[in-house]
Amino acid sequence: PRSWHRGCSRCSSTSSTVPAPTEPSLPDQTTTPVTPGATDTVVYTVSGTGRVINITYVDTGGLLQTEFNVMLPWTREVSLPEPAERSASVSIINVGREVTCSITVNGTEVQQREGAGLTVCAAARR
């Protein structure tokens, strides 16, 4: 009755060896370590004359906020997770008039642009 086990590949007493998992290699990181919960102070500024149709910016919660029919000059201060250069952004939609937008992170200007129509300042490092 045990003879049916002989030659049965499923019943073999030899065990297969599974290679041990290897640790994935991490890419070289040249960025400064980030302290959890640390924030940067970001100041958005839009200058010009009159009103713009709207201004959209990344707020303290990391969400986009839009203000409509905005009188210039306009300034907002927010706190963004370090490094704020990755997320700070302000966009202006206006008609006809030149505007200047700038983004300052911890007192250092990281972006300034001029334009009419759609003007975007984004501090993102490339």
C-alpha angles and dihedrals in degrees: 000000000000092000092090089070093064111099094005105138092203092056098048115137093216114102125218119235118233114204114245114254115258125223112251113244115242120228117251108268118210096173124104113261113259122228109225110252094012116140139196124220110240125191119195116198129185118184132185137093132292123357135322125214093239146336121212121192142163107259133206092278091054091250127126114254124192126200119192133213092010122188114223139265095054131177134179130182118205138166117234130182115268125297092038090179087080096059111019112115140152127184127191128197115196140147125239103335127096117242132185122215127190138180122208122191117196090339097312120109108232100173139018127173138169127208152126127237104015115010120180130190114189121172094199115138113227 
